[in-house]
Each structure stands twice: as C-alpha cells, then as structure tokens.
Coordinates of C-alpha atoms and ligand atoms in Angstrom, one line a residue:
M292 CA -0.2 0.1 0.3
S293 CA 1.5 3.4 -0.6
P294 CA 1.9 5.9 2.0
V295 CA -0.6 7.7 2.9
V296 CA -0.4 11.6 1.4
S297 CA 0.7 14.1 4.2
S298 CA -0.6 17.4 3.7
S299 CA 1.2 19.0 6.8
S300 CA 4.5 20.5 4.8
S301 CA 4.3 23.5 2.5
P302 CA 7.2 23.8 -0.6
S303 CA 9.8 25.8 0.2
S304 CA 10.5 28.1 -2.6
S305 CA 13.0 26.7 -3.9
S306 CA 10.9 22.8 -3.9
T307 CA 8.3 25.0 -5.9
D308 CA 10.8 26.4 -8.4
A309 CA 11.7 22.9 -9.4
I310 CA 8.1 21.6 -9.5
M311 CA 7.1 24.8 -12.0
A312 CA 10.5 24.0 -14.0
L313 CA 9.2 20.3 -14.3
N314 CA 6.0 21.5 -15.4
A315 CA 6.8 23.7 -18.0
E316 CA 8.5 21.1 -19.6
E317 CA 5.8 18.4 -18.7
R318 CA 3.5 21.2 -20.4
T319 CA 5.7 21.2 -23.9
R320 CA 5.0 17.7 -24.1
I321 CA 1.4 17.2 -23.7
L322 CA 1.0 20.4 -26.0
A323 CA 2.5 18.5 -28.6
K324 CA 0.6 15.3 -28.1
A325 CA -2.4 17.2 -27.8
A326 CA -1.4 18.2 -31.5
L327 CA -1.2 14.9 -32.8
F328 CA -4.8 14.9 -32.0
S329 CA -6.1 18.0 -33.8
P330 CA -9.3 18.7 -35.1
P331 CA -10.0 18.9 -39.0
T332 CA -9.8 22.7 -40.7
G333 CA -12.6 25.0 -40.6
V334 CA -12.8 24.9 -44.2
M335 CA -16.1 23.2 -45.9
A336 CA -15.9 20.8 -48.9
D337 CA -17.1 24.1 -50.5
G338 CA -14.4 25.6 -49.7
R339 CA -16.0 28.4 -47.6
R340 CA -14.4 28.5 -44.0
D341 CA -16.1 28.5 -41.0
L342 CA -16.4 31.8 -38.9
V343 CA -16.9 30.2 -35.6
G344 CA -14.0 29.5 -32.9
L345 CA -12.1 31.7 -34.6
S346 CA -10.4 34.5 -32.3
R347 CA -10.9 38.4 -32.9
E348 CA -7.5 38.6 -34.5
E349 CA -8.0 35.6 -37.0
L350 CA -11.4 36.9 -37.7
T351 CA -9.8 40.6 -38.8
D352 CA -7.1 39.0 -40.6
L353 CA -9.8 37.0 -42.9
L354 CA -11.9 40.6 -43.4
V355 CA -8.8 42.2 -44.1
E356 CA -7.6 39.7 -46.9
I357 CA -11.2 40.1 -48.4
G358 CA -10.1 43.6 -48.6
E359 CA -12.2 44.8 -45.8
K360 CA -12.0 47.2 -42.6
P361 CA -10.9 45.7 -39.6
F362 CA -14.0 47.7 -37.8
R363 CA -16.3 44.8 -39.5
T364 CA -15.1 42.5 -37.1
K365 CA -16.8 44.0 -34.1
Q366 CA -20.3 43.6 -36.6
L367 CA -19.6 40.5 -37.0
W368 CA -18.8 39.3 -33.7
H369 CA -22.0 40.8 -32.5
W370 CA -24.5 39.2 -35.3
I371 CA -22.4 35.6 -34.2
Y372 CA -22.0 35.6 -30.2
H373 CA -24.7 38.0 -29.4
Q374 CA -27.8 37.8 -31.4
G375 CA -27.0 34.2 -32.6
V376 CA -27.5 33.9 -36.2
T377 CA -26.2 31.5 -38.9
D378 CA -27.4 33.6 -42.1
F379 CA -25.6 36.6 -43.1
E380 CA -28.9 37.8 -44.5
R381 CA -30.4 38.8 -41.4
M382 CA -27.0 40.9 -40.2
S383 CA -29.7 44.0 -40.7
S384 CA -26.3 46.6 -40.1
I385 CA -24.2 44.8 -43.2
A386 CA -25.3 46.1 -46.5
R387 CA -26.4 43.3 -49.2
P388 CA -23.9 43.3 -51.2
L389 CA -21.6 42.5 -48.2
Q390 CA -24.0 40.0 -46.7
Q391 CA -23.6 38.2 -50.2
K392 CA -19.7 38.6 -50.1
L393 CA -19.1 37.2 -46.8
A394 CA -21.7 34.3 -47.6
E395 CA -20.0 33.2 -51.0
R396 CA -16.9 33.1 -48.5
F397 CA -18.0 32.2 -45.1
V398 CA -20.4 30.2 -43.1
I399 CA -21.6 30.3 -39.6
S400 CA -21.7 26.9 -38.1
R401 CA -23.4 24.8 -35.8
P402 CA -22.9 20.9 -34.9
E403 CA -25.6 18.9 -36.4
A404 CA -27.7 17.2 -33.8
A405 CA -27.8 13.9 -34.8
T406 CA -30.4 12.9 -31.5
V407 CA -32.2 15.1 -28.9
Q408 CA -33.2 13.3 -26.2
T409 CA -35.3 14.8 -22.8
S410 CA -35.5 12.9 -19.8
S411 CA -38.6 13.1 -17.8
D412 CA -36.6 15.3 -15.1
E413 CA -36.0 17.6 -18.2
T414 CA -32.3 17.3 -18.7
R415 CA -31.7 17.1 -22.2
K416 CA -29.0 15.2 -23.7
F417 CA -27.6 16.0 -27.6
L418 CA -25.4 13.7 -30.0
F419 CA -23.8 16.3 -31.7
R420 CA -22.0 14.9 -35.1
F421 CA -19.2 16.9 -36.6
R422 CA -17.7 17.7 -40.0
D423 CA -16.3 14.8 -40.2
G424 CA -18.9 12.4 -39.1
Q425 CA -17.1 12.1 -35.3
E426 CA -19.7 13.1 -32.3
A427 CA -19.7 14.0 -28.7
E428 CA -22.4 14.2 -26.4
T429 CA -23.1 17.5 -24.5
V430 CA -25.9 17.7 -21.9
Y431 CA -28.1 20.4 -20.3
I432 CA -29.0 19.8 -16.9
P433 CA -32.0 22.5 -15.6
D434 CA -31.9 23.8 -12.1
R435 CA -35.1 22.9 -10.4
R436 CA -36.1 25.6 -8.7
E437 CA -34.7 28.2 -10.9
D438 CA -35.1 29.3 -14.7
R439 CA -31.3 28.7 -15.2
G440 CA -28.9 25.4 -15.6
A441 CA -25.7 24.1 -16.5
V442 CA -24.4 22.7 -19.9
C443 CA -22.1 19.6 -19.7
I444 CA -19.7 20.1 -23.0
S445 CA -17.4 17.7 -23.9
S446 CA -13.8 18.6 -24.8
Q447 CA -12.5 15.1 -26.9
V448 CA -14.4 12.4 -28.9
G449 CA -13.1 9.8 -26.7
C450 CA -10.2 10.2 -23.4
T451 CA -7.2 8.3 -23.3
L452 CA -7.8 8.2 -19.9
S453 CA -9.6 5.2 -18.2
C454 CA -11.3 6.2 -15.1
T455 CA -12.2 2.6 -13.9
F456 CA -15.8 3.8 -13.0
C457 CA -16.2 5.8 -16.3
H458 CA -17.9 4.6 -19.1
T459 CA -16.6 6.9 -21.7
G460 CA -13.4 5.7 -21.0
T461 CA -13.8 2.4 -22.3
Q462 CA -13.5 4.4 -25.8
K463 CA -10.2 5.2 -27.0
L464 CA -9.4 8.8 -28.2
V465 CA -10.3 9.4 -31.4
R466 CA -9.4 13.2 -31.6
N467 CA -9.6 16.6 -29.8
L468 CA -12.6 19.0 -30.4
G469 CA -11.5 21.9 -32.1
A470 CA -12.3 25.8 -30.5
A471 CA -15.4 26.0 -33.4
E472 CA -16.9 22.6 -32.0
I473 CA -16.6 23.6 -28.3
V474 CA -18.3 26.8 -28.7
G475 CA -20.6 25.3 -31.5
Q476 CA -22.0 22.8 -28.3
F477 CA -22.6 25.9 -26.3
M478 CA -24.7 27.9 -29.0
A479 CA -26.4 24.7 -30.3
A480 CA -27.9 23.8 -27.0
R481 CA -28.7 27.3 -27.0
D482 CA -30.1 27.4 -30.4
S483 CA -32.6 24.1 -28.5
Y484 CA -33.8 26.6 -26.0
A485 CA -34.0 29.6 -28.4
E486 CA -32.1 32.1 -25.9
W487 CA -30.9 34.6 -28.4
P488 CA -30.1 36.9 -28.3
S489 CA -27.6 36.8 -25.0
P490 CA -29.1 37.8 -22.0
K491 CA -26.9 40.4 -20.4
G492 CA -26.7 42.1 -17.0
E493 CA -28.9 40.9 -14.6
I494 CA -31.4 39.3 -17.5
P495 CA -31.8 35.6 -16.1
R496 CA -29.9 32.9 -18.9
L497 CA -31.6 30.0 -19.0
L498 CA -27.9 28.1 -20.1
S499 CA -26.4 29.9 -17.1
T500 CA -23.3 28.0 -16.4
I501 CA -20.8 25.9 -18.6
V502 CA -19.2 22.7 -16.8
L503 CA -16.4 20.9 -19.1
M504 CA -16.8 17.8 -17.8
G505 CA -18.5 15.9 -20.9
M506 CA -16.2 13.5 -22.6
G507 CA -12.7 13.8 -22.5
E508 CA -9.8 15.2 -20.2
P509 CA -9.8 19.0 -21.1
L510 CA -6.5 19.3 -20.0
Y511 CA -5.4 17.5 -22.8
N512 CA -6.8 19.7 -24.9
Y513 CA -5.9 23.0 -23.4
E514 CA -5.2 25.0 -26.5
N515 CA -8.7 24.1 -27.8
I516 CA -10.3 24.8 -24.8
A517 CA -8.6 27.8 -24.1
K518 CA -9.6 29.6 -27.3
A519 CA -13.5 27.9 -26.7
M520 CA -13.9 29.6 -23.5
K521 CA -12.2 33.1 -24.3
I522 CA -14.9 33.2 -27.1
I523 CA -17.2 32.1 -24.7
M524 CA -16.4 35.0 -21.9
D525 CA -16.2 37.8 -24.3
G526 CA -18.4 40.4 -23.1
E527 CA -19.4 41.6 -26.5
G528 CA -20.5 38.7 -27.7
I529 CA -22.0 35.3 -25.1
G530 CA -20.3 37.1 -22.5
L531 CA -20.3 34.2 -20.0
S532 CA -18.2 35.4 -16.8
R533 CA -15.4 33.3 -15.9
R534 CA -16.9 32.7 -12.5
R535 CA -20.0 30.7 -14.2
I536 CA -17.2 28.3 -16.0
T537 CA -16.0 25.0 -14.2
L538 CA -13.3 23.3 -15.9
S539 CA -13.0 19.5 -14.6
T540 CA -9.8 17.7 -14.7
S541 CA -8.0 14.4 -13.5
G542 CA -5.1 16.1 -12.2
V543 CA -3.5 17.4 -15.2
V544 CA -1.0 18.9 -12.7
P545 CA 1.1 20.8 -15.4
L546 CA -1.6 22.3 -17.2
M547 CA -3.8 23.3 -13.6
D548 CA -1.2 26.6 -13.5
R549 CA -1.9 27.5 -17.1
C550 CA -5.5 27.2 -17.2
G551 CA -6.0 29.7 -13.6
D552 CA -3.4 32.2 -14.7
E553 CA -4.9 32.7 -18.6
L554 CA -8.6 31.7 -18.1
G555 CA -9.1 32.4 -14.3
I556 CA -12.5 29.8 -14.1
N557 CA -13.4 27.5 -11.9
L558 CA -11.7 24.3 -11.0
A559 CA -12.9 21.1 -10.3
V560 CA -11.1 18.0 -9.4
S561 CA -12.0 14.1 -9.9
L562 CA -10.3 13.1 -6.5
H563 CA -12.6 9.5 -5.7
A564 CA -9.6 8.4 -3.4
V565 CA -7.8 9.7 -0.7
R566 CA -4.9 7.1 -1.1
N567 CA -2.5 6.8 -4.0
D568 CA -2.6 2.9 -4.2
L569 CA -6.7 3.4 -4.9
R570 CA -6.7 6.3 -6.6
D571 CA -3.9 4.5 -9.0
E572 CA -6.5 2.1 -10.2
I573 CA -9.5 4.2 -10.2
V574 CA -8.0 6.8 -12.2
P575 CA -5.1 5.8 -13.8
L576 CA -3.7 9.4 -14.2
N577 CA -2.5 9.4 -10.6
R578 CA 0.5 7.2 -11.3
K579 CA 1.7 10.0 -13.4
Y580 CA 0.3 13.0 -11.2
P581 CA 0.0 11.7 -7.5
I582 CA -2.4 12.9 -5.3
E583 CA 0.2 15.2 -3.2
E584 CA 1.0 16.6 -6.8
V585 CA -2.6 17.5 -7.7
L586 CA -3.3 18.9 -4.0
A587 CA -0.2 21.2 -4.2
A588 CA -1.4 22.5 -7.7
C589 CA -4.9 23.0 -5.8
R590 CA -3.3 25.1 -3.4
R591 CA -1.9 27.3 -6.1
Y592 CA -4.6 28.1 -8.1
P593 CA -4.9 31.5 -8.7
A594 CA -8.8 31.5 -8.7
A595 CA -9.6 29.8 -5.5
S596 CA -11.0 31.8 -2.9
N597 CA -13.4 31.8 -0.1
A598 CA -16.0 33.2 -2.9
R599 CA -14.4 30.7 -5.3
R600 CA -14.1 27.4 -4.0
I601 CA -12.1 24.5 -5.7
T602 CA -14.7 21.3 -5.9
F603 CA -13.5 17.5 -5.5
E604 CA -15.7 15.2 -7.4
Y605 CA -15.9 12.1 -5.3
I606 CA -17.8 9.3 -6.7
M607 CA -19.1 7.0 -3.9
L608 CA -18.3 3.1 -4.6
R609 CA -19.3 0.8 -2.3
G610 CA -17.0 -1.0 -0.2
V611 CA -14.0 0.5 -2.5
N612 CA -13.4 4.2 -1.2
D613 CA -16.6 5.0 1.0
S614 CA -15.5 4.5 4.7
E615 CA -15.9 7.3 7.2
A616 CA -11.8 6.6 7.4
D617 CA -12.1 7.4 3.8
A618 CA -13.9 10.8 4.5
R619 CA -11.7 11.3 7.5
E620 CA -8.6 11.2 5.4
L621 CA -10.3 13.6 2.6
V622 CA -11.0 16.1 5.1
R623 CA -7.3 16.0 6.5
L624 CA -5.7 16.2 2.9
I625 CA -7.7 19.3 1.6
A626 CA -7.2 21.1 4.9
G627 CA -6.7 24.8 3.9
I628 CA -8.2 24.4 0.3
P629 CA -11.1 26.5 0.2
A630 CA -13.4 23.6 -1.1
K631 CA -16.4 21.8 -1.8
V632 CA -17.1 18.4 -1.8
N633 CA -19.8 16.9 -4.4
L634 CA -20.3 13.1 -3.7
I635 CA -21.2 11.6 -7.0
P636 CA -23.6 8.5 -6.4
F637 CA -21.9 5.9 -9.0
N638 CA -23.7 5.3 -12.2
P639 CA -23.7 1.5 -12.7
W640 CA -23.4 0.7 -16.6
P641 CA -23.2 -2.7 -18.2
G642 CA -19.8 -4.6 -17.4
S643 CA -19.0 -2.1 -14.5
A644 CA -16.9 -3.7 -11.3
Y645 CA -18.6 -1.2 -8.7
R646 CA -21.7 -0.4 -7.4
P647 CA -23.3 2.4 -5.7
S648 CA -22.5 3.1 -1.9
T649 CA -25.9 2.6 0.2
R650 CA -27.7 5.7 1.0
E651 CA -26.8 5.8 4.6
Q652 CA -23.4 5.3 3.9
Q653 CA -23.1 8.2 1.4
A654 CA -25.4 10.3 4.3
R655 CA -22.4 9.0 6.9
F656 CA -19.3 10.1 4.5
A657 CA -21.0 13.7 3.9
D658 CA -21.8 14.1 7.5
I659 CA -17.9 13.5 8.3
V660 CA -16.7 16.1 5.5
M661 CA -19.5 18.8 6.2
N662 CA -18.7 18.6 10.3
A663 CA -14.9 19.5 9.0
G664 CA -16.4 22.5 7.4
F665 CA -16.7 21.7 4.0
A666 CA -20.1 21.7 2.2
S667 CA -20.8 17.9 0.6
P668 CA -23.8 17.8 -1.1
I669 CA -24.4 14.2 -2.4
R670 CA -25.2 14.9 -5.9
A671 CA -28.7 13.7 -7.1
P672 CA -28.2 12.0 -10.3
R673 CA -29.9 13.7 -13.3
G674 CA -31.1 12.6 -16.7
R675 CA -30.2 8.6 -15.9
D676 CA -33.3 7.7 -18.4
I677 CA -31.5 8.9 -21.4
L678 CA -27.8 7.7 -20.1
A679 CA -27.2 11.5 -19.5
A680 CA -25.6 11.2 -15.7
C681 CA -21.8 11.5 -15.0
G682 CA -19.8 8.9 -16.6
Q683 CA -22.4 7.6 -18.7
L684 CA -21.7 9.6 -22.1
K685 CA -21.1 8.3 -26.0
T686 CA -20.3 5.0 -25.4
A687 CA -23.8 4.2 -23.8
S688 CA -25.7 5.7 -27.1
E689 CA -23.3 4.2 -29.3
R690 CA -24.3 0.7 -28.0
A691 CA -28.5 1.8 -27.8
R692 CA -27.5 2.6 -31.8
A693 CA -26.1 -0.8 -32.5
S694 CA -28.8 -2.4 -30.7
E695 CA -31.3 -0.7 -32.6
N696 CA -29.2 -1.3 -35.9
P697 CA -27.6 -4.9 -35.5
A698 CA -25.2 -5.3 -38.6
Ligands
SF4_124 S1 -13.9 10.1 -15.9 FE1 -13.2 12.1 -17.5 S2 -10.9 11.7 -18.0 FE2 -11.8 9.7 -16.9 S3 -12.4 8.3 -18.3 FE3 -14.1 9.3 -17.8 S4 -14.3 10.9 -19.6 FE4 -12.1 10.6 -19.0

C-alpha cells in the first residue's frame, strides 16, 4: 500500500521553482501530444471557411484578406455571438452586397444534432455530429427550482484516460474537439432553447453555467478549450462570466497552473480516492500525477478563494472508497483549501465492476466532510433514463444505436 499523503508541510520556494520548471517541460510535451489529435480545419468541402471558433484577431485577418476594414470584426462578432444568427442575410447592419460577399466565402456553423433526448427530469442530451462524422455528447441540466441550468460540454471524442468507474473511458481517444466544436456545442444547445440574443447584465439566463465535464480530459486539449472559453467569455458576445465556467480535470498538474493564470475559471478535480494505491487504480493518471502533486496544484490555483472554491468530485463506490476512515482522510488532505466536495452516487453501466454506496453510507460520509467545514452535497443523478448521468456519455448511446441497428 502506498503511504498516505501528507498535507501538513508546505513546499519551500526552491522546491516550488523546481516543480514549476518540471511542469513547464511536461506542459510542452502534453501540448505536442495534443497536436497529434488535432481537429479538422474549419474549411468546408465547398471551400468556404467557418467563422465560428476564430479569435477576434483571426476574424480580422480574414476580413482584411477579402478587402474589408477591421471594424467589421466588431459587427460580425455581435451578430454571431450576441444575436446568434447563422445567416448573413439577417445581419441588418451590414449592406446587402457585403452580406452576399460574406456568404460566398464564409459560413457560421453549428454541429448537427444527430439525436436530442429529453429526460423525465427535463435534462436534455444532445448527440452532436461534426463535419467529419465524429460525434460527442452535450448535456443540459436545468435547475429544478429556478430558470437556469448547466451545460455539460465535451472536450474530446473519446478519452485517453481509463478511469475505471467511467463508461466514456472505455472508448479510445479519437481526436480533440476544435474551438468551433466546443463553442458550437454551447451555441447549438442555446438554439434548442431559443436563448438569443445573449442575455446581458441582470437578465437571467436559462443556460447559465458551463461545466467542462463531458467526454474527455479538457486539459489534454488545452489550447482549443482556452480559445473556446475566451470566445464564450467575451463581453461583446455570449459574455458568460469566468465565475460561471468550471473545468473538471483528473489532475493534469502541469496545465492546472496555466488554466488558472490564463482563464481564471473555476476548477473541479476528480479526486475519487484518498490513497495513492487506490487512486492509481480508479484514476490511472494518478500514477503520473499523484494525490500530493494534484493537491499542491490546487493550493496554488489562482482563482481559488472562499468565494470561489475548488470542487472535489468524489464518486461513491460501495466498499471501495466510501468508509468513514476515507472521509476523515479526505478532510485531512484538503484542509486549508477553499473547497467543497461533490459526492456522486455511482451510475452503474453494463460491465462495470462497481456498485453504488448505500444511502446510509453516503450520508455518513457526507456528515464527516460537512462537520469539518466543507459543503458536501450528494449530487442527485440527473438524466439517468437517457444515459446522460455522470460517466455514462457516448459509449452508451453508441451501444444503444448498435442494438437498434444490429449489423
Ligand atoms: S472520468 Fe473523464 S477523464 Fe476519466 S475516463 Fe471518463 S471522461 Fe476520461
């Protein structure tokens, strides 16, 4: 058994420098690997270029290339991301000849919704198909009490990590999603609820938060995720605040710092175990970045404060990680981190080796964490009837379609 991780000593500045230098090297390696799984370019079969997913600078360059003035960027940005239009003819502040010129050269795309299912609890799951035929799932989880809700977005088709409790992890990584495909999931979900133009200021939003918790490990597709989130946060377009976006990672330590510095969005960490030997098994990435390194990165995370806590995700597996000793060790490990702990009842899937913890055990675990001063909600599973709950995405829908259409 590996030694229990200690949370008591804080690293000296020279050891922190050494960690950061190692991280920089690792980061370069991770980003180079991500490039091997790049998404297709934004050029259509007919040669037109998709404008969704471009930064403002890239959009300006394209406009200048076709002889237009840079100020057009602001106009187009407004129509694409504030008004949500996909048709140049609806851009009433742009003269007809320019509308036509734009339509000949560009498109404003959305991923195609191959299926849309709405659960009895109103959770809605979209299976989006991208231009090369690859697919990923997006889930909208409405708040039951208020007119708002979270959109759970995928970052990759498949996943390289093989967390043993996760059905998605049984599907190999096919490729990363591009910025257009990541932003496109959110825009298409908003199309589905007709939530355009983008609500501003105090006007409530139905699709009010984003959680990067769908298929894939977002920090293994960092560049595309960062570009997409900058587009979504841009105040002249969708304008979603960084406080309303949460990235969930299994603990890709070298990119946690960069995400905090560059995006300042909220962080959720899939912890799931309090001992390295067990976490090595449940979340195999732990063999590379063990618990103590993940928690040190959480302590450094710039966007963490009492108002913006780090969320630790903890899946409750009966007889595996749900003892009272585990709960006590958890609170010892995260002591001093502004944090909350989301307890997730395991959602069984065919072939999985685990069973969900009993309700009594979940409650005992939650009490210990709460009495130590951390919020510890037991998350009610949502969208189970449409296989939209945590860890059930994609492979399950593939399986369902395969059984509907046997070869
Ligand atoms: S939990 Fe997330 S990181 Fe782990 S296998 Fe599933 S999709 Fe991948």
